Tab-separated table of C-alpha atoms in Angstrom:
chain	number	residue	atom	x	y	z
A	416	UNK	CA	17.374	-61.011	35.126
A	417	UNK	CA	20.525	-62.629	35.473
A	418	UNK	CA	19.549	-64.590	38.976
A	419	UNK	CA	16.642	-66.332	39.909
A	420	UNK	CA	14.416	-64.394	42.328
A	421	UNK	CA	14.649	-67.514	44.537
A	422	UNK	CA	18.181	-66.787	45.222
A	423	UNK	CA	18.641	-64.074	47.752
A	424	UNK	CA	21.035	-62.381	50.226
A	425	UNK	CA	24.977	-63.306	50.248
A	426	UNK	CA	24.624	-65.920	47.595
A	427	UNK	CA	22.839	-63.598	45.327
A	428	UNK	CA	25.579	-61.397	46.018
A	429	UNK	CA	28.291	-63.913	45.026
A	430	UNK	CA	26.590	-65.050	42.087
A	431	UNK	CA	26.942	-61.235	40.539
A	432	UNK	CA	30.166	-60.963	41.434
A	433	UNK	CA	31.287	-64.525	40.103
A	434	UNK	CA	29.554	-63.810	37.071
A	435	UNK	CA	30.898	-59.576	36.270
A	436	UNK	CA	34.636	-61.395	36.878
A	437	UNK	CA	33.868	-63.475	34.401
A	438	UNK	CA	32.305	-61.369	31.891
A	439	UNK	CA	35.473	-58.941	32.180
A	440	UNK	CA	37.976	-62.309	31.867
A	441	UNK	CA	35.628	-62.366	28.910
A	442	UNK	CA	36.036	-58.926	26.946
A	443	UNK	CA	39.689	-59.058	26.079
A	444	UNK	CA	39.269	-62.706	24.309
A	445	UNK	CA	36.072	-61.205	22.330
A	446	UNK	CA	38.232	-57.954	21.408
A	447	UNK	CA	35.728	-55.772	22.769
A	448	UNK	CA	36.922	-52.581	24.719
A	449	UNK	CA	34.678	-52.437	27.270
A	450	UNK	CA	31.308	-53.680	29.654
A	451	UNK	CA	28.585	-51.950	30.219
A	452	UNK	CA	26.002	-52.866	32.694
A	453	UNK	CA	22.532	-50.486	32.218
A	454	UNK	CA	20.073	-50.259	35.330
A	455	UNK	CA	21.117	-52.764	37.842
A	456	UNK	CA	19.007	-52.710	40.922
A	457	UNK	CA	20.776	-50.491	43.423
A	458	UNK	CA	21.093	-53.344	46.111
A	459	UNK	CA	22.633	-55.327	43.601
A	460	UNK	CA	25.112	-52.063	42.169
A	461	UNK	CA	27.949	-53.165	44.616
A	462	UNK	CA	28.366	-56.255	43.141
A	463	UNK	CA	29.887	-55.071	40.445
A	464	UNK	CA	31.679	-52.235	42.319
A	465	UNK	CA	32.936	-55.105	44.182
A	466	UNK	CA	35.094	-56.743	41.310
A	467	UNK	CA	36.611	-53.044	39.459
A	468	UNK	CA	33.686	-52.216	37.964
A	469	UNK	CA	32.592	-48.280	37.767
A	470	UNK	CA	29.917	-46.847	39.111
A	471	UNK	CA	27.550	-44.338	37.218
A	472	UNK	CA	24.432	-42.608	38.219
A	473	UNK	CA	21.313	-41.403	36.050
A	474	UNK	CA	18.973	-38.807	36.449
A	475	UNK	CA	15.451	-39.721	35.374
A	476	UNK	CA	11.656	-38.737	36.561
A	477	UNK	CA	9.179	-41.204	37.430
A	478	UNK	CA	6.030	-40.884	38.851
A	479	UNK	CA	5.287	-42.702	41.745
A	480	UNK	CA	1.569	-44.097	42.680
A	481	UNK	CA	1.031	-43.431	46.481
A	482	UNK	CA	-2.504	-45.264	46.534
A	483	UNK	CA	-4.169	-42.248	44.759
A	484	UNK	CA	-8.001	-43.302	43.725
A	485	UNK	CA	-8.969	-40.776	41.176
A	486	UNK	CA	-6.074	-38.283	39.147
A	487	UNK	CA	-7.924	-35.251	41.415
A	488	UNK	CA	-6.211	-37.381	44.742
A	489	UNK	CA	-2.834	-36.659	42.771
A	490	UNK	CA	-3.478	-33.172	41.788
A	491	UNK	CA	-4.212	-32.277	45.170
A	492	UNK	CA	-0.625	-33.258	46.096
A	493	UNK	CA	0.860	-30.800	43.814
A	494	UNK	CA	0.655	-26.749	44.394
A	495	UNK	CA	-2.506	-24.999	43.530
A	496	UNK	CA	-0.851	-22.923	40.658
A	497	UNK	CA	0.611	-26.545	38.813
A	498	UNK	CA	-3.006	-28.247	39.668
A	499	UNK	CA	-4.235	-25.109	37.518
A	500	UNK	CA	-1.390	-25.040	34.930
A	501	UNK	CA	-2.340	-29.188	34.380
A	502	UNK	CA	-6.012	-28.786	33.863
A	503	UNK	CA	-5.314	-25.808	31.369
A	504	UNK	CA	-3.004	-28.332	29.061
A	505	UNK	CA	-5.687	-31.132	29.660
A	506	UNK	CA	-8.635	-29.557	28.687
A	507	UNK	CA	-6.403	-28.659	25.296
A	508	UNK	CA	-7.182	-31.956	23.328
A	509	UNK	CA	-10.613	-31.683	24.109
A	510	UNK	CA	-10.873	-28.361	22.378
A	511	UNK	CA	-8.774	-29.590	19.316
A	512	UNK	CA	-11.319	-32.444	18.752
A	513	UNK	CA	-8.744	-34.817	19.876
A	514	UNK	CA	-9.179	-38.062	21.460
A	515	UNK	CA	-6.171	-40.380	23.171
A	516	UNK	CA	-6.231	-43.600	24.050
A	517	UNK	CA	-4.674	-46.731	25.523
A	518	UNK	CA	-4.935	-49.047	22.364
A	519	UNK	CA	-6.062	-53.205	23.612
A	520	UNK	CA	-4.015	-56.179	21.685
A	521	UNK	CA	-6.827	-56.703	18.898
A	522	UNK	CA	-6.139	-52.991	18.015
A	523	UNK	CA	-2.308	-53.953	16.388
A	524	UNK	CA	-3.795	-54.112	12.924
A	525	UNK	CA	-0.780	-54.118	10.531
A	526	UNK	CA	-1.529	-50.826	9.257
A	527	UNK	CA	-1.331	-49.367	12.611
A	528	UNK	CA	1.999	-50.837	12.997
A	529	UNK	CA	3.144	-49.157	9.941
A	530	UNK	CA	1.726	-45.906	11.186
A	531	UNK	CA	3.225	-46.094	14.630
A	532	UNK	CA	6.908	-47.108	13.085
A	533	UNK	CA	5.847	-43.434	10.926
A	534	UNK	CA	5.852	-41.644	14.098
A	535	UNK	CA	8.974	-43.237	15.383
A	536	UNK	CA	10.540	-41.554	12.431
A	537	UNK	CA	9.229	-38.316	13.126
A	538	UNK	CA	11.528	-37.783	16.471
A	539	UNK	CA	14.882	-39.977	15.293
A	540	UNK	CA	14.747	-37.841	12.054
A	541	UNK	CA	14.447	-35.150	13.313
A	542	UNK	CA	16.961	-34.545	16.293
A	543	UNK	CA	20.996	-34.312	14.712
A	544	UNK	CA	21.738	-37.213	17.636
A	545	UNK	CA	18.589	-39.686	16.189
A	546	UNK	CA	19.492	-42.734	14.661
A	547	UNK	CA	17.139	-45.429	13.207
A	548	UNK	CA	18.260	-48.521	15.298
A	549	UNK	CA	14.392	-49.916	14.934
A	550	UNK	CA	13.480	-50.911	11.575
A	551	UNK	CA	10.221	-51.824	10.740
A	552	UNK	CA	10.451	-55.228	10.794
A	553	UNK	CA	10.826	-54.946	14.996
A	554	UNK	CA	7.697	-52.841	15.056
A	555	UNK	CA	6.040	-56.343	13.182
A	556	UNK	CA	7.173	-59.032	15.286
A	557	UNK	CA	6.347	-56.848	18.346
A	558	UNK	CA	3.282	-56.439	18.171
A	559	UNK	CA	2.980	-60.430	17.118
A	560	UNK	CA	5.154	-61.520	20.086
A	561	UNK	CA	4.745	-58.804	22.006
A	562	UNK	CA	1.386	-57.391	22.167
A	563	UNK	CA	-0.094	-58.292	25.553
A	564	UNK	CA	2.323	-56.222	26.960
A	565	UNK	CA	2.330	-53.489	24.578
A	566	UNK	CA	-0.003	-50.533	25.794
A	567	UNK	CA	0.672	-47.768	22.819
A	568	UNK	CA	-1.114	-44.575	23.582
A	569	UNK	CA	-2.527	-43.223	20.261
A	570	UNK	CA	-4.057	-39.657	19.622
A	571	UNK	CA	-6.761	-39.077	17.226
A	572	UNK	CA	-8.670	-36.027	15.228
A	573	UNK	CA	-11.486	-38.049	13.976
A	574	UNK	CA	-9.843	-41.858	12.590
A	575	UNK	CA	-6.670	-39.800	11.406
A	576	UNK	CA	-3.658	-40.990	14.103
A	577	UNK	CA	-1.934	-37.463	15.016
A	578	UNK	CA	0.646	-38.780	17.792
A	579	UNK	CA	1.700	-41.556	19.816
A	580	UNK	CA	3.527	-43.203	22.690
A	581	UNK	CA	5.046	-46.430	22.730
A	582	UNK	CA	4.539	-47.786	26.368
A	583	UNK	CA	5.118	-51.055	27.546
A	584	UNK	CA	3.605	-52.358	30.672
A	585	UNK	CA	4.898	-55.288	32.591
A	586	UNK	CA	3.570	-55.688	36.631
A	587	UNK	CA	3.041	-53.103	38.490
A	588	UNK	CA	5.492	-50.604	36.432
A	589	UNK	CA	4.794	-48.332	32.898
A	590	UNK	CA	7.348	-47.361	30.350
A	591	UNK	CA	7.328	-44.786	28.214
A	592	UNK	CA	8.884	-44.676	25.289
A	593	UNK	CA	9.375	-43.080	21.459
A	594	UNK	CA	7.382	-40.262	21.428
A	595	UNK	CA	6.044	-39.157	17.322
A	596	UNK	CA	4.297	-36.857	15.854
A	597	UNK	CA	2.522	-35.723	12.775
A	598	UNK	CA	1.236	-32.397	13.925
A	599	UNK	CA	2.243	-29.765	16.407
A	600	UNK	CA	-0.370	-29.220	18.757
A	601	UNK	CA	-0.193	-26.963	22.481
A	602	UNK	CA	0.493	-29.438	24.988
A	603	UNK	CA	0.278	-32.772	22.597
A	604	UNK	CA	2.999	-34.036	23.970
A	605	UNK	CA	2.449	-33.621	27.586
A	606	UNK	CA	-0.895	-34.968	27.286
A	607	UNK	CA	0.400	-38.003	24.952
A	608	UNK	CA	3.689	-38.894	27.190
A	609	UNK	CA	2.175	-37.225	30.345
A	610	UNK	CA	-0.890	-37.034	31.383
A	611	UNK	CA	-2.524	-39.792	29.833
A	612	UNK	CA	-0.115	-42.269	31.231
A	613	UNK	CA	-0.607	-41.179	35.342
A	614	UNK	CA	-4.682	-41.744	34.579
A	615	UNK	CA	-3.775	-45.201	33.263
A	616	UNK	CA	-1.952	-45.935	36.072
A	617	UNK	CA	-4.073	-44.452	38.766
A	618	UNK	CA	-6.852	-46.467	36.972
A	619	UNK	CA	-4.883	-49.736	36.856
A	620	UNK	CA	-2.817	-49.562	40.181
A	621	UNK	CA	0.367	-49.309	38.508
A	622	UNK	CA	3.074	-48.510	40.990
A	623	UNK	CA	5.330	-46.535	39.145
A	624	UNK	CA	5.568	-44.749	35.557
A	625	UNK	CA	8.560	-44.328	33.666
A	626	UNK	CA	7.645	-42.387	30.949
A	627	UNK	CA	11.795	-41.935	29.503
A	628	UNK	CA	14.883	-40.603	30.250
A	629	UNK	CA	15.867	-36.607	30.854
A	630	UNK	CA	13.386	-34.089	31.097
A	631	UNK	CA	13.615	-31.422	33.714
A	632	UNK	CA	9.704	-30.166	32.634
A	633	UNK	CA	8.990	-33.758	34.315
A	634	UNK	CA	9.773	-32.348	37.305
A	635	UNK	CA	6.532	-29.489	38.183
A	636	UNK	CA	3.937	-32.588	36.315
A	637	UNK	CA	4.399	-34.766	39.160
A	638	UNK	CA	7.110	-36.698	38.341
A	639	UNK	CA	9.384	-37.157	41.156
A	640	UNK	CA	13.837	-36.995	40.195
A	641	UNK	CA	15.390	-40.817	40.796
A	642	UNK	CA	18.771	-41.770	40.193
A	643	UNK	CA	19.361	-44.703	37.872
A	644	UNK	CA	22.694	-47.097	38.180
A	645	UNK	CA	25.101	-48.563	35.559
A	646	UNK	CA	28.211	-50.125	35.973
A	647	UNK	CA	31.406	-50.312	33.649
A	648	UNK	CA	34.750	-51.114	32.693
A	649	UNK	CA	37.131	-50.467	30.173
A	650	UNK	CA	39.961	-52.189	29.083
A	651	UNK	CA	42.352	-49.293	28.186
A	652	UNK	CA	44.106	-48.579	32.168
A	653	UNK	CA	44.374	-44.552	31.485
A	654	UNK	CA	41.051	-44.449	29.899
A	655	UNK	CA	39.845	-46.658	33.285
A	656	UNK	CA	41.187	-44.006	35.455
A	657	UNK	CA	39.937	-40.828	33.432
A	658	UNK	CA	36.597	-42.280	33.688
A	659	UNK	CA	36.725	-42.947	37.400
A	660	UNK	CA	37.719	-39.668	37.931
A	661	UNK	CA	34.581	-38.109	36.099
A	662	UNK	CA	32.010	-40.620	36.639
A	663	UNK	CA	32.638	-39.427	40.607
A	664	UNK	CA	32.134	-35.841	39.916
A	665	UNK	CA	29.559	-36.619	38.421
A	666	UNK	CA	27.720	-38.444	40.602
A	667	UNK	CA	28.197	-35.695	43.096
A	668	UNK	CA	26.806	-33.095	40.697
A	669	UNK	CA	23.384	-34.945	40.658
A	670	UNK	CA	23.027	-36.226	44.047
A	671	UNK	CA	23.537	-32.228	44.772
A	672	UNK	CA	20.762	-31.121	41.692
A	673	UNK	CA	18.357	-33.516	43.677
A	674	UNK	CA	19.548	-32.112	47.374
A	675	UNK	CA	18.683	-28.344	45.940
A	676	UNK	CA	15.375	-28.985	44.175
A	677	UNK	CA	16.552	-28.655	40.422
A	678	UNK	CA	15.250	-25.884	38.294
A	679	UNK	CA	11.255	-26.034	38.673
A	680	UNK	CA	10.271	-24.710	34.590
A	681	UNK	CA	6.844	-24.107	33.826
């Protein structure tokens, strides 16, 4: 948060664009190339528009809580053959003996720190375009600093850990995030990433779930498309304008995948 909540209106307005002049003034006497600004608010996007900066939109799939009292409210929302296709891949866990759960602070036990930075490794190693920017050192300290926000979904076969979600909760919104496993079970992941996540948010009054970037199969589980916002610049002038010229197709090519419905996979 780079301005108070307190300030609001025109002189929130100024403040962002006082502050993205100065951070470009800045760049050049750093010798970096370039600034990048991930998920600004959209009110606060033209701001940065205002003062050169590029605009760039996302495509992600959040699920949104529209005062639903029990996770049969939100199925009913959805069309009779998806209601049927979720309750196939829920009842799936159940019939591999597996249980998944939300785990509570006093749950962090070093070991199952360990475990969970195990299952990190399992997706970053095994994707060409992973990388291992977490070490396990940042798994430590957050679940010491960190833990009353943490809310790490964990699936089990008896005490053995198969899979896991690291969530974090803060307000009324969920994240999801780094997705591991050990196994591969039918519909692990949706249940893990998925499924699980909605019921703790129905059951908590979360507002709105995040459970991670991409992911058109979001789409038919009740997660509805948004677009996210960034902001850049670049130093180089022809690299500037080669971006601009992209970044604006681009932008039309999702606000037009959202217009059209997107491809609804199973």
């Amino acid at each position: 948060v780079l301005v108070s909540p307190d300030v609001t209106g025109a002189e929130r307005t100024d403040l962002i664009r006082t502050f993205a002049a100065e951070v470009r003034k800045l760049a050049p006497q750093l010798g970096v190339h370039g600034v990048h600004v991930l998920f600004p608010p959209e009110s606060e996007l033209g701001a940065w528009v205002d003062v050169g900066y590029l605009p760039r939109y996302g495509l992600q799939y959040h699920w949104k809580n529209r005062g639903f009292a029990t996770f049969e409210d939100f199925l009913r929302e959805l069309p009779s053959k998806r209601r049927t296709q979720i309750r196939r891949e829920m009842r799936q866990p159940q019939l591999d003996g597996v249980t998944i759960e939300t785990l509570g602070p006093d749950a962090l036990t070093p070991q199952l720190v360990a475990t969970m930075y195990e299952l990190y490794l399992t997706t970053v190693d095994k994707f060409t375009w992973g990388r291992r920017y977490l070490n396990p050192r940042f798994f430590e300290l957050v679940a010491e600093r960190f833990r009353d926000r943490l809310a790490w979904v964990v699936a089990r076969q008896g005490s053995r850990v198969l899979a896991s979600a690291f969530n974090v909760r803060k307000g009324p919104r969920l994240y999801g995030r780094y997705w591991g496993t050990f196994v591969e079970m039918p519909f692990l992941h949706f249940n893990v990433c998925y499924y699980h996540g909605i019921r703790q948010s129905i059951e908590q009054g979360i507002q709105v779930f995040e459970p991670g970037a991409g992911g058109e199969h979001k789409r038919p589980r009740g997660f509805d498309p948004t677009i996210t916002y960034s902001a850049h610049h670049l130093e180089h002038p022809r690299l500037r304008l080669v971006l601009r010229d992209y970044l604006a197709r681009e932008r039309d090519a999702i606000q037009a995948h959202i217009a059209s419905g997107g491809e609804d996979e199973p």
